Structures are given as structure tokens and as C-alpha cells.
mmCIF file of C-alpha atoms in Angstrom:
data_model
loop_
_atom_site.group_PDB
_atom_site.id
_atom_site.type_symbol
_atom_site.label_atom_id
_atom_site.label_comp_id
_atom_site.label_asym_id
_atom_site.label_seq_id
_atom_site.Cartn_x
_atom_site.Cartn_y
_atom_site.Cartn_z
ATOM 1 C CA MET A 18 198.175 26.808 -10.151
ATOM 2 C CA GLY A 19 197.460 30.402 -11.155
ATOM 3 C CA LYS A 20 200.032 32.894 -11.810
ATOM 4 C CA ILE A 21 199.974 36.044 -9.537
ATOM 5 C CA ILE A 22 200.994 39.168 -11.437
ATOM 6 C CA ALA A 23 201.133 42.605 -9.593
ATOM 7 C CA ILE A 24 200.639 45.743 -11.603
ATOM 8 C CA ALA A 25 202.802 48.408 -9.958
ATOM 9 C CA ASN A 26 204.473 51.772 -10.415
ATOM 10 C CA GLN A 27 204.671 54.422 -7.603
ATOM 11 C CA LYS A 28 203.957 57.039 -10.149
ATOM 12 C CA GLY A 29 200.357 58.015 -10.584
ATOM 13 C CA GLY A 30 198.857 58.438 -14.186
ATOM 14 C CA VAL A 31 200.820 55.835 -16.004
ATOM 15 C CA GLY A 32 197.899 53.524 -17.116
ATOM 16 C CA LYS A 33 198.274 51.094 -14.021
ATOM 17 C CA THR A 34 194.519 50.588 -13.495
ATOM 18 C CA THR A 35 193.539 50.682 -16.967
ATOM 19 C CA THR A 36 196.105 47.909 -17.656
ATOM 20 C CA ALA A 37 194.668 45.810 -14.638
ATOM 21 C CA VAL A 38 191.357 45.916 -15.942
ATOM 22 C CA ASN A 39 191.821 45.631 -19.522
ATOM 23 C CA LEU A 40 194.376 42.902 -19.355
ATOM 24 C CA ALA A 41 192.378 40.959 -16.962
ATOM 25 C CA ALA A 42 189.442 41.293 -19.299
ATOM 26 C CA SER A 43 191.345 40.464 -22.415
ATOM 27 C CA LEU A 44 192.445 37.134 -20.852
ATOM 28 C CA ALA A 45 188.883 36.414 -19.606
ATOM 29 C CA VAL A 46 187.542 36.887 -23.037
ATOM 30 C CA ALA A 47 190.043 34.220 -24.141
ATOM 31 C CA GLU A 48 188.485 31.887 -21.508
ATOM 32 C CA ARG A 49 191.160 32.092 -18.810
ATOM 33 C CA ARG A 50 189.978 32.174 -15.390
ATOM 34 C CA VAL A 51 190.997 35.481 -14.154
ATOM 35 C CA LEU A 52 190.790 37.132 -10.781
ATOM 36 C CA LEU A 53 191.485 40.880 -10.412
ATOM 37 C CA VAL A 54 192.274 42.090 -7.166
ATOM 38 C CA ASP A 55 191.710 45.794 -6.471
ATOM 39 C CA PHE A 56 194.400 46.725 -3.897
ATOM 40 C CA ASP A 57 194.343 50.379 -4.361
ATOM 41 C CA PRO A 58 192.123 52.565 -1.833
ATOM 42 C CA GLN A 59 190.756 54.622 -4.816
ATOM 43 C CA ALA A 60 188.886 51.496 -5.902
ATOM 44 C CA ASN A 61 189.027 52.486 -9.656
ATOM 45 C CA ALA A 62 189.477 48.953 -10.832
ATOM 46 C CA THR A 63 186.296 48.013 -8.992
ATOM 47 C CA SER A 64 184.185 50.550 -10.409
ATOM 48 C CA GLY A 65 186.012 50.119 -13.961
ATOM 49 C CA VAL A 66 184.346 46.535 -14.072
ATOM 50 C CA GLY A 67 180.918 47.890 -12.867
ATOM 51 C CA VAL A 68 180.984 46.836 -9.332
ATOM 52 C CA GLU A 69 179.874 49.180 -6.586
ATOM 53 C CA LYS A 70 182.785 50.452 -4.263
ATOM 54 C CA ASN A 71 181.095 49.712 -0.988
ATOM 55 C CA GLY A 72 180.732 46.434 0.739
ATOM 56 C CA ALA A 73 183.167 43.770 2.102
ATOM 57 C CA GLY A 74 186.306 43.087 0.059
ATOM 58 C CA VAL A 75 190.068 43.253 0.175
ATOM 59 C CA TYR A 76 190.204 45.486 3.319
ATOM 60 C CA GLN A 77 188.385 43.249 5.454
ATOM 61 C CA ALA A 78 190.264 40.162 4.286
ATOM 62 C CA ILE A 79 193.653 41.597 5.235
ATOM 63 C CA ILE A 80 192.636 43.233 8.327
ATOM 64 C CA ALA A 81 190.433 40.697 9.850
ATOM 65 C CA GLU A 82 192.310 37.874 8.381
ATOM 66 C CA THR A 83 189.274 36.485 6.845
ATOM 67 C CA ASP A 84 188.569 34.260 3.802
ATOM 68 C CA LEU A 85 188.576 36.298 0.574
ATOM 69 C CA LEU A 86 186.772 33.939 -1.564
ATOM 70 C CA PRO A 87 183.227 34.663 -0.117
ATOM 71 C CA MET A 88 183.912 38.457 -1.151
ATOM 72 C CA LEU A 89 184.724 38.000 -4.623
ATOM 73 C CA LYS A 90 182.172 39.602 -7.209
ATOM 74 C CA ASP A 91 181.001 38.436 -10.596
ATOM 75 C CA THR A 92 181.421 40.807 -13.565
ATOM 76 C CA ALA A 93 180.067 40.896 -16.914
ATOM 77 C CA LEU A 94 182.573 38.515 -18.163
ATOM 78 C CA LYS A 95 182.023 35.011 -17.385
ATOM 79 C CA PHE A 96 185.814 34.198 -16.629
ATOM 80 C CA LEU A 97 186.502 37.453 -14.690
ATOM 81 C CA LYS A 98 186.040 37.659 -10.767
ATOM 82 C CA LEU A 99 186.803 40.654 -8.840
ATOM 83 C CA ALA A 100 188.294 41.085 -5.261
ATOM 84 C CA PRO A 101 186.793 44.687 -4.582
ATOM 85 C CA SER A 102 188.436 47.479 -2.882
ATOM 86 C CA SER A 103 186.806 50.444 -0.935
ATOM 87 C CA ARG A 104 188.051 53.629 0.808
ATOM 88 C CA ASP A 105 188.323 51.605 4.022
ATOM 89 C CA LEU A 106 191.693 50.337 2.422
ATOM 90 C CA ILE A 107 193.226 53.829 3.197
ATOM 91 C CA GLY A 108 193.307 53.083 6.981
ATOM 92 C CA ALA A 109 194.978 49.559 6.356
ATOM 93 C CA GLU A 110 198.540 50.991 6.367
ATOM 94 C CA VAL A 111 198.107 52.422 9.725
ATOM 95 C CA GLU A 112 196.311 49.334 11.204
ATOM 96 C CA LEU A 113 199.141 47.215 9.912
ATOM 97 C CA ILE A 114 201.904 49.138 11.414
ATOM 98 C CA ASP A 115 202.375 47.005 14.588
ATOM 99 C CA GLU A 116 201.321 43.707 13.150
ATOM 100 C CA MET A 117 203.581 40.743 12.809
ATOM 101 C CA ALA A 118 204.406 39.554 9.433
ATOM 102 C CA ARG A 119 202.303 42.623 7.996
ATOM 103 C CA GLU A 120 203.969 42.202 4.451
ATOM 104 C CA PHE A 121 202.561 38.720 4.268
ATOM 105 C CA ARG A 122 198.756 39.504 4.819
ATOM 106 C CA LEU A 123 197.750 39.585 1.041
ATOM 107 C CA LYS A 124 199.885 36.552 0.138
ATOM 108 C CA GLU A 125 198.136 34.632 2.880
ATOM 109 C CA ARG A 126 194.773 35.555 1.569
ATOM 110 C CA LEU A 127 195.565 34.528 -2.014
ATOM 111 C CA THR A 128 197.247 31.089 -1.251
ATOM 112 C CA GLY A 129 193.960 29.401 -1.265
ATOM 113 C CA LEU A 130 192.716 30.970 -4.415
ATOM 114 C CA THR A 131 195.411 30.200 -6.911
ATOM 115 C CA ASN A 132 194.135 26.668 -7.878
ATOM 116 C CA GLY A 133 190.741 28.341 -8.990
ATOM 117 C CA PHE A 134 192.441 30.824 -11.367
ATOM 118 C CA ASP A 135 194.824 30.849 -14.214
ATOM 119 C CA TYR A 136 195.736 34.465 -13.547
ATOM 120 C CA ILE A 137 195.424 36.662 -10.671
ATOM 121 C CA PHE A 138 196.205 40.394 -11.166
ATOM 122 C CA ILE A 139 196.807 42.788 -8.369
ATOM 123 C CA ASP A 140 196.268 46.645 -9.002
ATOM 124 C CA CYS A 141 198.624 48.216 -6.560
ATOM 125 C CA PRO A 142 198.353 51.844 -5.291
ATOM 126 C CA PRO A 143 200.553 54.654 -6.980
ATOM 127 C CA SER A 144 202.932 54.571 -3.926
ATOM 128 C CA LEU A 145 205.569 52.457 -2.526
ATOM 129 C CA SER A 146 203.686 51.646 0.553
ATOM 130 C CA ILE A 147 203.080 48.742 2.765
ATOM 131 C CA LEU A 148 200.114 47.829 0.394
ATOM 132 C CA THR A 149 202.507 47.614 -2.693
ATOM 133 C CA VAL A 150 204.949 45.748 -0.719
ATOM 134 C CA ASN A 151 202.038 43.273 0.265
ATOM 135 C CA ALA A 152 201.510 43.075 -3.508
ATOM 136 C CA LEU A 153 204.923 42.143 -4.450
ATOM 137 C CA VAL A 154 205.249 39.662 -1.710
ATOM 138 C CA ALA A 155 202.275 37.764 -2.985
ATOM 139 C CA ALA A 156 203.097 38.102 -6.588
ATOM 140 C CA ASP A 157 205.218 35.625 -8.742
ATOM 141 C CA SER A 158 205.977 38.562 -11.165
ATOM 142 C CA VAL A 159 205.500 42.341 -11.854
ATOM 143 C CA ILE A 160 204.030 44.448 -14.769
ATOM 144 C CA ILE A 161 205.509 48.029 -14.793
ATOM 145 C CA PRO A 162 203.282 50.444 -16.806
ATOM 146 C CA LEU A 163 205.465 53.303 -18.101
ATOM 147 C CA GLN A 164 204.067 56.538 -19.560
ATOM 148 C CA CYS A 165 205.897 57.383 -22.791
ATOM 149 C CA GLU A 166 206.823 60.824 -21.380
ATOM 150 C CA TYR A 167 210.146 62.067 -20.057
ATOM 151 C CA TYR A 168 209.304 62.221 -16.482
ATOM 152 C CA ALA A 169 208.038 58.659 -16.387
ATOM 153 C CA LEU A 170 211.731 57.697 -16.986
ATOM 154 C CA GLU A 171 212.900 59.312 -13.901
ATOM 155 C CA GLY A 172 210.644 57.332 -11.659
ATOM 156 C CA ILE A 173 211.351 53.757 -12.985
ATOM 157 C CA SER A 174 214.443 53.477 -10.736
ATOM 158 C CA GLU A 175 212.390 53.853 -7.791
ATOM 159 C CA ILE A 176 210.100 50.847 -8.384
ATOM 160 C CA LEU A 177 212.994 48.620 -9.827
ATOM 161 C CA LYS A 178 214.865 49.340 -6.527
ATOM 162 C CA THR A 179 211.772 48.389 -4.424
ATOM 163 C CA ILE A 180 211.459 45.167 -6.555
ATOM 164 C CA ARG A 181 215.094 44.223 -5.764
ATOM 165 C CA VAL A 182 214.858 44.726 -2.308
ATOM 166 C CA VAL A 183 211.490 42.780 -1.892
ATOM 167 C CA LYS A 184 213.136 40.034 -3.843
ATOM 168 C CA ALA A 185 216.214 39.865 -1.711
ATOM 169 C CA LYS A 186 214.490 40.033 1.650
ATOM 170 C CA LEU A 187 210.857 38.859 1.252
ATOM 171 C CA ASN A 188 210.134 37.206 -1.999
ATOM 172 C CA PRO A 189 213.099 35.498 -3.590
ATOM 173 C CA GLY A 190 210.908 34.138 -6.551
ATOM 174 C CA LEU A 191 209.719 37.595 -7.755
ATOM 175 C CA GLU A 192 210.442 38.324 -11.260
ATOM 176 C CA ILE A 193 209.628 41.250 -13.636
ATOM 177 C CA GLU A 194 207.114 40.102 -16.177
ATOM 178 C CA GLY A 195 207.859 43.156 -18.243
ATOM 179 C CA ILE A 196 207.892 47.005 -18.668
ATOM 180 C CA LEU A 197 204.580 48.009 -20.462
ATOM 181 C CA LEU A 198 204.929 51.265 -22.536
ATOM 182 C CA THR A 199 201.699 53.152 -22.167
ATOM 183 C CA MET A 200 199.866 56.247 -23.668
ATOM 184 C CA PHE A 201 201.916 56.105 -27.016
ATOM 185 C CA ASP A 202 201.392 58.892 -29.427
ATOM 186 C CA SER A 203 203.013 58.127 -32.509
ATOM 187 C CA ARG A 204 202.692 61.839 -33.594
ATOM 188 C CA ASN A 205 204.959 62.802 -30.658
ATOM 189 C CA ARG A 206 208.721 62.795 -31.293
ATOM 190 C CA LEU A 207 209.353 62.695 -27.585
ATOM 191 C CA ALA A 208 207.367 59.560 -27.188
ATOM 192 C CA HIS A 209 209.412 57.920 -29.686
ATOM 193 C CA GLN A 210 212.591 58.992 -27.791
ATOM 194 C CA VAL A 211 211.186 57.500 -24.526
ATOM 195 C CA VAL A 212 210.448 54.083 -26.475
ATOM 196 C CA ASP A 213 214.207 54.076 -27.975
ATOM 197 C CA GLU A 214 215.571 54.903 -24.501
ATOM 198 C CA ILE A 215 213.580 52.254 -22.598
ATOM 199 C CA LYS A 216 214.360 49.551 -25.080
ATOM 200 C CA ASN A 217 217.997 50.383 -25.203
ATOM 201 C CA HIS A 218 218.163 50.031 -21.471
ATOM 202 C CA PHE A 219 215.602 47.404 -20.867
ATOM 203 C CA LYS A 220 215.445 45.489 -24.087
ATOM 204 C CA ASP A 221 214.507 42.109 -22.723
ATOM 205 C CA MET A 222 212.292 43.387 -20.024
ATOM 206 C CA THR A 223 209.977 45.581 -22.453
ATOM 207 C CA PHE A 224 206.847 44.140 -23.868
ATOM 208 C CA LYS A 225 206.581 44.316 -27.649
ATOM 209 C CA THR A 226 203.058 45.496 -27.286
ATOM 210 C CA MET A 227 202.676 49.164 -26.691
ATOM 211 C CA ILE A 228 199.453 50.758 -25.463
ATOM 212 C CA PRO A 229 198.451 53.876 -27.654
ATOM 213 C CA ARG A 230 196.620 56.982 -26.329
ATOM 214 C CA ASN A 231 193.094 56.120 -27.003
ATOM 215 C CA VAL A 232 189.848 57.981 -26.227
ATOM 216 C CA ARG A 233 187.909 54.816 -25.863
ATOM 217 C CA LEU A 234 190.178 53.569 -23.239
ATOM 218 C CA SER A 235 189.589 56.819 -21.266
ATOM 219 C CA GLU A 236 185.833 56.764 -21.662
ATOM 220 C CA SER A 237 185.141 53.079 -20.956
ATOM 221 C CA PRO A 238 185.768 53.318 -17.074
ATOM 222 C CA SER A 239 182.879 56.003 -16.810
ATOM 223 C CA PHE A 240 180.460 53.266 -18.118
ATOM 224 C CA GLY A 241 181.899 50.467 -15.851
ATOM 225 C CA LYS A 242 183.296 48.373 -18.622
ATOM 226 C CA PRO A 243 186.880 47.316 -19.832
ATOM 227 C CA ALA A 244 187.441 48.633 -23.450
ATOM 228 C CA ILE A 245 186.763 45.349 -25.047
ATOM 229 C CA LEU A 246 183.128 45.315 -23.997
ATOM 230 C CA TYR A 247 182.815 49.101 -24.540
ATOM 231 C CA ASP A 248 184.399 49.221 -28.243
ATOM 232 C CA VAL A 249 186.076 45.984 -29.153
ATOM 233 C CA ASN A 250 187.268 47.487 -32.191
ATOM 234 C CA SER A 251 189.105 50.552 -30.591
ATOM 235 C CA SER A 252 193.016 50.483 -30.669
ATOM 236 C CA GLY A 253 193.136 50.406 -27.039
ATOM 237 C CA ALA A 254 191.073 47.107 -26.750
ATOM 238 C CA ILE A 255 192.951 45.730 -29.754
ATOM 239 C CA SER A 256 196.355 46.461 -27.968
ATOM 240 C CA TYR A 257 195.414 44.876 -24.647
ATOM 241 C CA MET A 258 194.296 41.631 -26.501
ATOM 242 C CA GLU A 259 197.846 41.706 -28.129
ATOM 243 C CA LEU A 260 199.502 42.050 -24.778
ATOM 244 C CA ALA A 261 197.208 39.129 -23.245
ATOM 245 C CA LYS A 262 198.557 37.061 -26.195
ATOM 246 C CA GLU A 263 202.176 37.954 -25.457
ATOM 247 C CA ILE A 264 201.793 37.059 -21.861
ATOM 248 C CA VAL A 265 200.266 33.855 -22.630
ATOM 249 C CA LEU A 266 203.017 33.115 -24.967
ATOM 250 C CA ASN A 267 205.810 34.076 -22.545
ATOM 251 C CA GLY A 268 204.172 31.670 -20.113
ATOM 252 C CA LYS A 269 204.436 28.846 -22.369
ATOM 253 C CA ARG A 270 207.888 29.566 -23.421
ATOM 254 C CA ALA A 271 208.857 29.816 -19.507
ATOM 255 C CA SER A 272 207.210 26.434 -18.763
ATOM 256 C CA ARG A 273 209.095 24.771 -21.582
ATOM 257 C CA ASN A 274 212.452 26.144 -20.203
#
């Protein structure tokens, strides 16, 4: 049964979608069967793997409660499938307000897909909305991307609080996969201070891998490609491959324990 991992942070611009796309691609290159669920109305993960933002996808599946499997799209990577998003998802929050068990819509749609994949990644919107709650209810664990800048530190308490509430009331099995430090600039003293502070406070929760600031990572979405297909030798692509290895090894350790 595949592991469902939400990639969430209520703060925008922290590398959330970049992580979703590139981590999913890195595991797919390693021949793990991966599904990337674009659960953000901006649909950047959809275009980031070269798929058009129109057509049926996650919105139709959660609102009409229809099967998600026929809506999955192929990507340039054999082992990577996409559940696409579209602008229609903007209206989902309003449409779900009066619905019973609205927090469980995505979980219900993913339940039948877990046997077909080793990993399912959910790219969440940059807010603590009903969509993000849906993702956290559906997930086994959460990756929290955190930009190596001062203001990012101020926001981490909010996402951690939300995770605790969801775990207590809706999804008792939810765990934190790890805090991922992104946009690290080794030339910037403040970046080093942020890294030190996060590791001091969240030592056991922080991934060893850090994602550097990298031009190739920024360029690749405009070509509809993950960094590993755009420039496999770039520091960004290499870092996400290292993160993929870390997640696989963590999973093996957990299964032994």
C-alpha cells in the first residue's frame, strides 16, 4: 500500500510546489510508482510536469464524488502519474461548506488508489483552508518546506498547530515526515542562522538534505519539466535526488521498527 505524503505550509513562496514536483520526479526516476496530486487551485504542479491546466481532475472528483483514476494523466516519466488541478478548485471551498464529512472528500478519492502506487504526494494550497485540511486528513505524513529566511520561522508554529489539531480530531495516524529547509544560500549568514535555529528546535524532525537556491530549479517549470529532466546535473536536481533517498531510507527504518 502506497504512502500518502502531504506537502504543506500556509506561507507561500517556500518551495512547496517545487518540492512536490521534484521529489515526485526523483522517486519516479528511481522506478517507484508515484502519483502527484495537485490540490492547489493555482495548478502549478500540473503545468510543472507538462500537463495542461484544463480538463477534468481533482475538482470534479471531490465535488461530484467521482472516481479519480480515469482522470489521472501520464507525464514524461514512466513511473509518474498526475491528478491534475484547475482554476475550478477555487470554488471548492464554498461548495463544500454545507457538505457532511467535507474534510474526508480527498481521503475517500485516494483510498482506492493506494495499492497502485508506492508514494502519493499532495501539493497543498498556501493556506490553512478546507483543502489543506482535506490533504492532512488523507495523508499518512506531512513534509513542511521552510525557506531559509527569518519570516519563515514565524509561520511554522501555525502549520504545526494545524497538524496537531487534525491529528487529534480527524486523523490520529498523521505524522510529520520532516521539515525541509529550502532556498538555502550558503553565502548568506542569515540563512545559516535560520538553519541552526530550526535544527536546534526541531532536530529530529528536520531532513538532513537541504535544497539550495538554484537557477535551474526556477527555470524548469517554465519548460514543463522537473529539474531532473531539465538539467540532471544541477544542484537542485541533485538535492531532490538526495531527499528522495532520505525518504526511502526513513521508510525502511520505520518498517523495521
